[in-house]
Coordinates of C-alpha atoms and ligand atoms in Angstrom, one line a residue:
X1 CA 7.2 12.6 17.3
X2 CA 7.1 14.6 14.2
X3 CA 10.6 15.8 12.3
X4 CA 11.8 18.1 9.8
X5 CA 13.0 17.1 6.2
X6 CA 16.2 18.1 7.5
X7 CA 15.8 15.3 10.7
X8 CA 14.3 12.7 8.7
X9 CA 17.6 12.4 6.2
X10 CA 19.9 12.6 9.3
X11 CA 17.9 9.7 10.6
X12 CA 17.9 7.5 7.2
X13 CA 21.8 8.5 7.1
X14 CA 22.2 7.2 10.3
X15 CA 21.0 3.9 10.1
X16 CA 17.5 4.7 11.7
X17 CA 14.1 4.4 10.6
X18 CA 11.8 7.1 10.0
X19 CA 8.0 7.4 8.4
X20 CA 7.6 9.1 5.5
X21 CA 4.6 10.6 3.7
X22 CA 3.7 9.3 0.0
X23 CA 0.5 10.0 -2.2
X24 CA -0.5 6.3 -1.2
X25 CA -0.4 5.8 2.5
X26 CA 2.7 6.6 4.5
X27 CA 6.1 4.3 4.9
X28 CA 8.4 2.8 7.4
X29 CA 11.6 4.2 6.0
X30 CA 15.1 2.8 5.9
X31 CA 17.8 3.4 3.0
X32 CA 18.6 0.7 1.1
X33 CA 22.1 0.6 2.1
X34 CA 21.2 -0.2 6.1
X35 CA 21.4 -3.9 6.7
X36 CA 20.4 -3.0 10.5
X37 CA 17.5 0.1 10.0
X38 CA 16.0 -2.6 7.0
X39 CA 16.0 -5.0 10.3
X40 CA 14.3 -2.5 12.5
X41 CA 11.3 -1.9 9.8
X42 CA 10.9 -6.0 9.9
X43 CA 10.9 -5.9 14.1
X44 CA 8.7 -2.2 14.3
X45 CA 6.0 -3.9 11.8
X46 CA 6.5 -7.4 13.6
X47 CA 6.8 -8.2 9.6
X48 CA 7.5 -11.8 8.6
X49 CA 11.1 -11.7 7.1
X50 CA 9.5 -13.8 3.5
X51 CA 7.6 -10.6 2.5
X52 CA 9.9 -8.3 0.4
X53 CA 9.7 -4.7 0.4
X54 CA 9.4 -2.0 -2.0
X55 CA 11.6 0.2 -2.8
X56 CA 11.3 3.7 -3.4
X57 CA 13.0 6.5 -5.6
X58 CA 12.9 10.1 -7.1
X59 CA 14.2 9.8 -10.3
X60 CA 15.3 7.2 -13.2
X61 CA 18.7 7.8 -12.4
X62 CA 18.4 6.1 -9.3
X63 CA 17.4 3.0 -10.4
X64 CA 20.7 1.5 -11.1
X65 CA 20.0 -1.8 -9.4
X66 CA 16.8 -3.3 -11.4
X67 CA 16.7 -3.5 -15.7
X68 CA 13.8 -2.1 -17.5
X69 CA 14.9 -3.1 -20.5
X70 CA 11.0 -5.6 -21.0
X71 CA 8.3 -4.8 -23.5
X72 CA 6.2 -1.7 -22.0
X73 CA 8.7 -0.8 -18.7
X74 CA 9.5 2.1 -20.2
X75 CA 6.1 3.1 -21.4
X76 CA 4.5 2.4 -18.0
X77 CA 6.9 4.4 -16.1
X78 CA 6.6 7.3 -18.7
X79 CA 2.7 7.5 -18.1
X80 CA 2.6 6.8 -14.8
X81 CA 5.7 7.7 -12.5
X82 CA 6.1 9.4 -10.9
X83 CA 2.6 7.6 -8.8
X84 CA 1.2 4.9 -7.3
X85 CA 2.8 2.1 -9.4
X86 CA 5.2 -0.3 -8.1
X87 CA 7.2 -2.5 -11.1
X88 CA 8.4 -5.9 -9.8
X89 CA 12.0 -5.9 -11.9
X90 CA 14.7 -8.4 -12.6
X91 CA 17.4 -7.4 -10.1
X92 CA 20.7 -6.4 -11.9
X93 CA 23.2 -5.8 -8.7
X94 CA 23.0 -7.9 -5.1
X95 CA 20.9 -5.6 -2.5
X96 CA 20.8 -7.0 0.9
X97 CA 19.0 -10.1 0.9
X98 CA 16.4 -8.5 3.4
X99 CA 14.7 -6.0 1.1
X100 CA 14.1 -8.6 -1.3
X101 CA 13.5 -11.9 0.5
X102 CA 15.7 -13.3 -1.4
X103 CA 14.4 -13.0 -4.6
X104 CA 15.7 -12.8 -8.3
X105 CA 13.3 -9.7 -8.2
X106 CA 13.0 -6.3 -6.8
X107 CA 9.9 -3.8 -6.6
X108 CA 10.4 -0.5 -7.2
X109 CA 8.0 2.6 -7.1
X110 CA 8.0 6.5 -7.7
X111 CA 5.7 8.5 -5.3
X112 CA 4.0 11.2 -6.7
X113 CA 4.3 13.6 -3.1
X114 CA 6.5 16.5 -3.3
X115 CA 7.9 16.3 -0.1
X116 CA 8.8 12.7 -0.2
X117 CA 10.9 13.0 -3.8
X118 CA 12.6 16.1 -2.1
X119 CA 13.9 13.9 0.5
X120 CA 14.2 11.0 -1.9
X121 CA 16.7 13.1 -4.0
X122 CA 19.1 13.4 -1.3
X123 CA 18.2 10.3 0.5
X124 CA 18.8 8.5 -2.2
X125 CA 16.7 5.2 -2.7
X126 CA 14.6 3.8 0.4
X127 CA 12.7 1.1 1.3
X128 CA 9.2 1.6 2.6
X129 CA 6.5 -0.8 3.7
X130 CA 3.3 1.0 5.0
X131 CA 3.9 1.4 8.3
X132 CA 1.3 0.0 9.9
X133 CA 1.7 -2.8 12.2
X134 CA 1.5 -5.8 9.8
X135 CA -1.9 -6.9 9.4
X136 CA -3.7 -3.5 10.2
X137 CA -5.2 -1.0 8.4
X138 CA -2.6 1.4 6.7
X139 CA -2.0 5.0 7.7
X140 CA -2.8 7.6 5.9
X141 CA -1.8 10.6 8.2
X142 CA 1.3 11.4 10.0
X143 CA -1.2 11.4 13.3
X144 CA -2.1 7.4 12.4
X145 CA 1.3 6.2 12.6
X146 CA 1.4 8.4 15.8
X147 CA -1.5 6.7 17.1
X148 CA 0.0 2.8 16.1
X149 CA 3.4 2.9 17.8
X150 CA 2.1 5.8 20.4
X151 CA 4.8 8.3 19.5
X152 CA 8.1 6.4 20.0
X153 CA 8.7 6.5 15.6
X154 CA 9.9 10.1 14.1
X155 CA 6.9 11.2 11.4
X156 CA 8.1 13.2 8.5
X157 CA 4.2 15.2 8.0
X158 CA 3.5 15.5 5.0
X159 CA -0.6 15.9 5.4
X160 CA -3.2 13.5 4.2
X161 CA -1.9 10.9 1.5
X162 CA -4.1 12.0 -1.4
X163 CA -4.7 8.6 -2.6
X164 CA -5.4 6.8 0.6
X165 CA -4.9 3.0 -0.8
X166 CA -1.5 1.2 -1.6
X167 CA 0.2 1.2 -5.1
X168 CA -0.9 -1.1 -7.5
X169 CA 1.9 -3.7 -8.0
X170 CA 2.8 -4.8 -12.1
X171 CA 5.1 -8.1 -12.1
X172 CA 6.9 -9.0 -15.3
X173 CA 6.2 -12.2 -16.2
X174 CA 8.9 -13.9 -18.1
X175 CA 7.1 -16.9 -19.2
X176 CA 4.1 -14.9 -20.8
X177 CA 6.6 -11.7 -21.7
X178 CA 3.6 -10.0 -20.6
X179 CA 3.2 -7.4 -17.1
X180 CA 0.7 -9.1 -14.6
X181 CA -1.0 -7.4 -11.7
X182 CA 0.8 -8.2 -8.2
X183 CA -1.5 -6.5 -6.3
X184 CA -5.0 -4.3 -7.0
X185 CA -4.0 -1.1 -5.7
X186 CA -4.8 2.9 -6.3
X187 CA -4.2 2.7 -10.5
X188 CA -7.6 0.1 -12.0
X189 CA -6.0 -2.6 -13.9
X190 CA -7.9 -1.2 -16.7
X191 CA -6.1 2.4 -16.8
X192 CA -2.8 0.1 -18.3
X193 CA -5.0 -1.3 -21.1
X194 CA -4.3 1.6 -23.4
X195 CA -0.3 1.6 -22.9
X196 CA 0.0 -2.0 -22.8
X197 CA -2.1 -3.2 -25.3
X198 CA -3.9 -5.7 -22.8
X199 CA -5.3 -5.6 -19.3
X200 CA -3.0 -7.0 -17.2
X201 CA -4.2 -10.6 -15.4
X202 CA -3.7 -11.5 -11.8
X203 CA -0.1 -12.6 -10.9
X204 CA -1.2 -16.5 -9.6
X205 CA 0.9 -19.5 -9.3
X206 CA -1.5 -22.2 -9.2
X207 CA -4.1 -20.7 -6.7
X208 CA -1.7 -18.6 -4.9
X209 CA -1.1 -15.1 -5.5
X210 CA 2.7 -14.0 -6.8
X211 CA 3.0 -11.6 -4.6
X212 CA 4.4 -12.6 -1.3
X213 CA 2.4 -9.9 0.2
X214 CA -1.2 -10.9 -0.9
X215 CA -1.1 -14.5 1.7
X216 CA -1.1 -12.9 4.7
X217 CA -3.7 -11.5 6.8
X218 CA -4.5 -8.0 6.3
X219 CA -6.1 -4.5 6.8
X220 CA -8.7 -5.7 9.9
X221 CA -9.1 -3.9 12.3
X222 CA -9.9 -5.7 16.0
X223 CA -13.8 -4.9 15.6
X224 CA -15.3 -8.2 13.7
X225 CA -16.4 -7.3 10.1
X226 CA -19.2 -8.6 8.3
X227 CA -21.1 -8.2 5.0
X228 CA -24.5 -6.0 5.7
X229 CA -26.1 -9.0 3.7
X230 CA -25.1 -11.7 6.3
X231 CA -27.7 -9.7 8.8
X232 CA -25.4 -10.4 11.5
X233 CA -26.4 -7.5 14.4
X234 CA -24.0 -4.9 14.8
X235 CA -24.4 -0.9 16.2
X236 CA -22.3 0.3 12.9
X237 CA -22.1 0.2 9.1
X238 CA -19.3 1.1 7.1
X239 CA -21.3 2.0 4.1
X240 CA -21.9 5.2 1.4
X241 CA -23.0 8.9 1.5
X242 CA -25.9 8.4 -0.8
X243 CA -27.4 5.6 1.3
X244 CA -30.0 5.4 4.2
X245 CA -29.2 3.4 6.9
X246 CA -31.5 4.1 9.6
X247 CA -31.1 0.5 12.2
X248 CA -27.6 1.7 12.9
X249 CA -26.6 4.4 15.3
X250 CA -22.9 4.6 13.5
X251 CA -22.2 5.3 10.2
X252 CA -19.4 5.2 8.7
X253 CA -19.2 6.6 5.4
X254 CA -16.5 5.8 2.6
X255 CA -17.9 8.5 0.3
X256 CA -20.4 8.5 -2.7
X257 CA -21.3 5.1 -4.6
X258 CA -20.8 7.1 -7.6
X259 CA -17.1 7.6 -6.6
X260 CA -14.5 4.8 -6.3
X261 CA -12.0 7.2 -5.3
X262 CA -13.7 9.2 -2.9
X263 CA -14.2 5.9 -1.0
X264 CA -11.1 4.9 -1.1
X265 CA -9.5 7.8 0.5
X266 CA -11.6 7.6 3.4
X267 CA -11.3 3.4 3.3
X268 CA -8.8 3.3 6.1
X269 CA -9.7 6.1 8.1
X270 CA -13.0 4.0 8.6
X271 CA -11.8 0.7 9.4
X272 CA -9.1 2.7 12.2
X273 CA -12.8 4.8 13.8
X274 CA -14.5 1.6 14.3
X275 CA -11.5 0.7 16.8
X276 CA -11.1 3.7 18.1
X277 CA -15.1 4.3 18.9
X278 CA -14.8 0.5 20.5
X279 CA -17.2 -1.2 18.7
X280 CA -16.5 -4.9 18.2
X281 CA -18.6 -5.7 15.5
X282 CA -19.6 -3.8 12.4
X283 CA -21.4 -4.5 9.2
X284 CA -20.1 -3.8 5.7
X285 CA -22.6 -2.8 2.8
X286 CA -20.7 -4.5 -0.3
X287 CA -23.0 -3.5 -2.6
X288 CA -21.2 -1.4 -5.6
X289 CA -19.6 -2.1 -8.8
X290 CA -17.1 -4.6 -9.9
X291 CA -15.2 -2.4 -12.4
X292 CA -12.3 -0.1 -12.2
X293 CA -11.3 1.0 -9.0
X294 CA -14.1 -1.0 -7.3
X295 CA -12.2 -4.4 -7.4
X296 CA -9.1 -2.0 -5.2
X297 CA -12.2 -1.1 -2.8
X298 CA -13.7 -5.1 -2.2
X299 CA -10.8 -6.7 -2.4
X300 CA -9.7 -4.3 0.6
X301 CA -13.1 -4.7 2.1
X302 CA -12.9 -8.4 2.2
X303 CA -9.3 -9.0 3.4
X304 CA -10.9 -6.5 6.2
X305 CA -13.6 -9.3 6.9
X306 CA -11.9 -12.3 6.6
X307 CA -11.0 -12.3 10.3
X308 CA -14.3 -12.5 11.0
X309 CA -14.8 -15.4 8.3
X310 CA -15.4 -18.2 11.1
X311 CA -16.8 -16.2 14.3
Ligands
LIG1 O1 1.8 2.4 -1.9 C1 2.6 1.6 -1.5 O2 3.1 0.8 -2.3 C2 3.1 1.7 -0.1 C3 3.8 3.1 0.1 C4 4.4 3.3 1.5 O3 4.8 3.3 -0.9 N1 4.0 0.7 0.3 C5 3.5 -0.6 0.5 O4 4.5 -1.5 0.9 O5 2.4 -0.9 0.3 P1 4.1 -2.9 1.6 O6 5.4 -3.4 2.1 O7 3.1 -2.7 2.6 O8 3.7 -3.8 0.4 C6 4.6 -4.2 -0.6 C7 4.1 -5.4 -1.3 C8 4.0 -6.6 -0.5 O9 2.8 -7.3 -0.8 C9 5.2 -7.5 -1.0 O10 5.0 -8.8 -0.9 C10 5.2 -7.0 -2.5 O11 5.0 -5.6 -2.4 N2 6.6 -7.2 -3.1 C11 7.8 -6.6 -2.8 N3 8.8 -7.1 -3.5 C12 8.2 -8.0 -4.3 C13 8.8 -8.9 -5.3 N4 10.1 -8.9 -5.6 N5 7.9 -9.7 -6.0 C14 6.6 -9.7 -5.7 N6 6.0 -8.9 -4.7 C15 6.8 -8.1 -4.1
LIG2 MG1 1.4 -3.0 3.7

């Protein structure tokens, strides 16, 4: 069910849980001071409770609850808030245990979506995972999350998320006193190179990744995903615009092989048609860069496959 601007901030003041619109992919919103509507986001998304949650805000004002004070915070948020960069901070006042799974830390963001900080500036702060059903491809349109809870959650519209991929995640990292990357996301790790003075390095403690986020399953659709390489037979490929690929009857196409971007806007709505058209297997060409925006678009690309890992 869709609802106004006006709607969605009697919801969030009422203890209920809306989704919202951001450049990224839309949220699951609940403000920040609603114990029970932060509850509801964890039972809608069937989320485990050990994953914390970003939260998100319109202006620096509103960040009263995190410091900033590190090498480069201030910098980074300059360049590149408001948009899709989530700063894992040093928590400076309690928040309900719930947003941040108990953690000495808190991840905060700035959407770059007009309609989102309007409602943000008289919201006030809000958390808001993706609002997908964990483990499944993110929605990028207010008709997705339609589509993934069939109706029963109010949809603030705010069209098509311009960049179609989740945030990329920066963690201070107190022992290095150096920003790490928490999660690939819609900024390149390379893009921070010329504010920070260094690329940042993935967040891992031994193998594992930091970021609570990064250990569970994710983005897979039902339909079984391989590489096109593994030769595995399938009716359809998720592959590129400036490709021929004449043994399969589906196509579906992320965008040109010249444009990271491009592909990863339509990333999700492709992994959400092969379920919708059916099919239960489908094959994946893999075969582009390593630089950039690329990593964002395999690493998404494999966490989509690695269901399929041992079928
Ligand atoms: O683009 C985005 O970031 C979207 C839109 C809606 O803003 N949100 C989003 O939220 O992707 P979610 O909940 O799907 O992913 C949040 C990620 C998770 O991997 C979580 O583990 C990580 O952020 N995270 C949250 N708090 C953290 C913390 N204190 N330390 C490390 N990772 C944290
Ligand atoms: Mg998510």
């Amino acid at each position: 069910m869709s609802v106004n601007l006006a709607k969605t901030l009697w919801l969030l003041q009422n203890h209920q849980v809306v989704a919202i619109p951001t450049e990224t992919v839309y949220g699951l919103a609940a403000s920040i001071f609603s114990p029970q509507a932060i509850e509801r986001v964890f039972a809608i998304k069937s989320r485990p409770r050990a994953n914390p949650l970003i939260i998100h805000i319109a202006n620096k004002e509103q960040l009263t609850f995190a410091s900033w004070t590190m090498e480069g915070a201030r910098a980074l948020m300059h360049h590149f808030w408001p948009g899709p960069l989530t700063l894992v901070l040093p928590l400076k006042q309690t928040l309900s245990s719930c947003i941040t799974s108990n953690l000495p830390t808190v991840a905060v963001r700035m959407p770059n979506h007009s309609l989102c900080r309007h409602l943000l500036e008289k919201s006030g702060p809000v958390v808001a995972p993706s609002a997908n059903p964990s483990g499944k491809p993110s929605p990028t349109s207010a008709q997705h999350v339609i589509d993934d809870y069939n109706g029963s959650i109010p949809v603030l519209n705010g069209g098509i998320c311009t960049s179609g991929v989740e945030s990329t995640i920066l963690i201070w990292d107190e022992s290095s006193s150096k920003w790490k990357l928490g999660r690939l996301g819609a900024l390149a790790a390379e893009s921070f190179g010329t504010i920070l003075g260094y690329v940042p390095e993935l967040a891992l403690k031994g193998e594992q990744a930091v970021c609570p986020g990064q250990h569970w399953r994710h983005y897979a659709p039902n339909a079984k995903l391989y590489p096109l390489q593994a030769n595995v037979s399938a009716s359809a490929v998720i592959g590129f615009s400036n490709k021929i690929y004449s043994k399969f009857p589906v196509k579906l196409i992320l965008g040109s092989v010249h444009n990271p971007h491009e592909c990863l806007n339509h990333l999700y709505q492709c992994l959400r048609e092969i379920d919708k058209r059916a099919i239960d297997c489908g094959l994946v060409d893999m075969d582009f860069p390593d630089t950039g925006l690329w990593a964002t678009l395999r690493e998404r690309l494999t966490k989509a496959m690695s269901n399929s890992a041992s079928h």
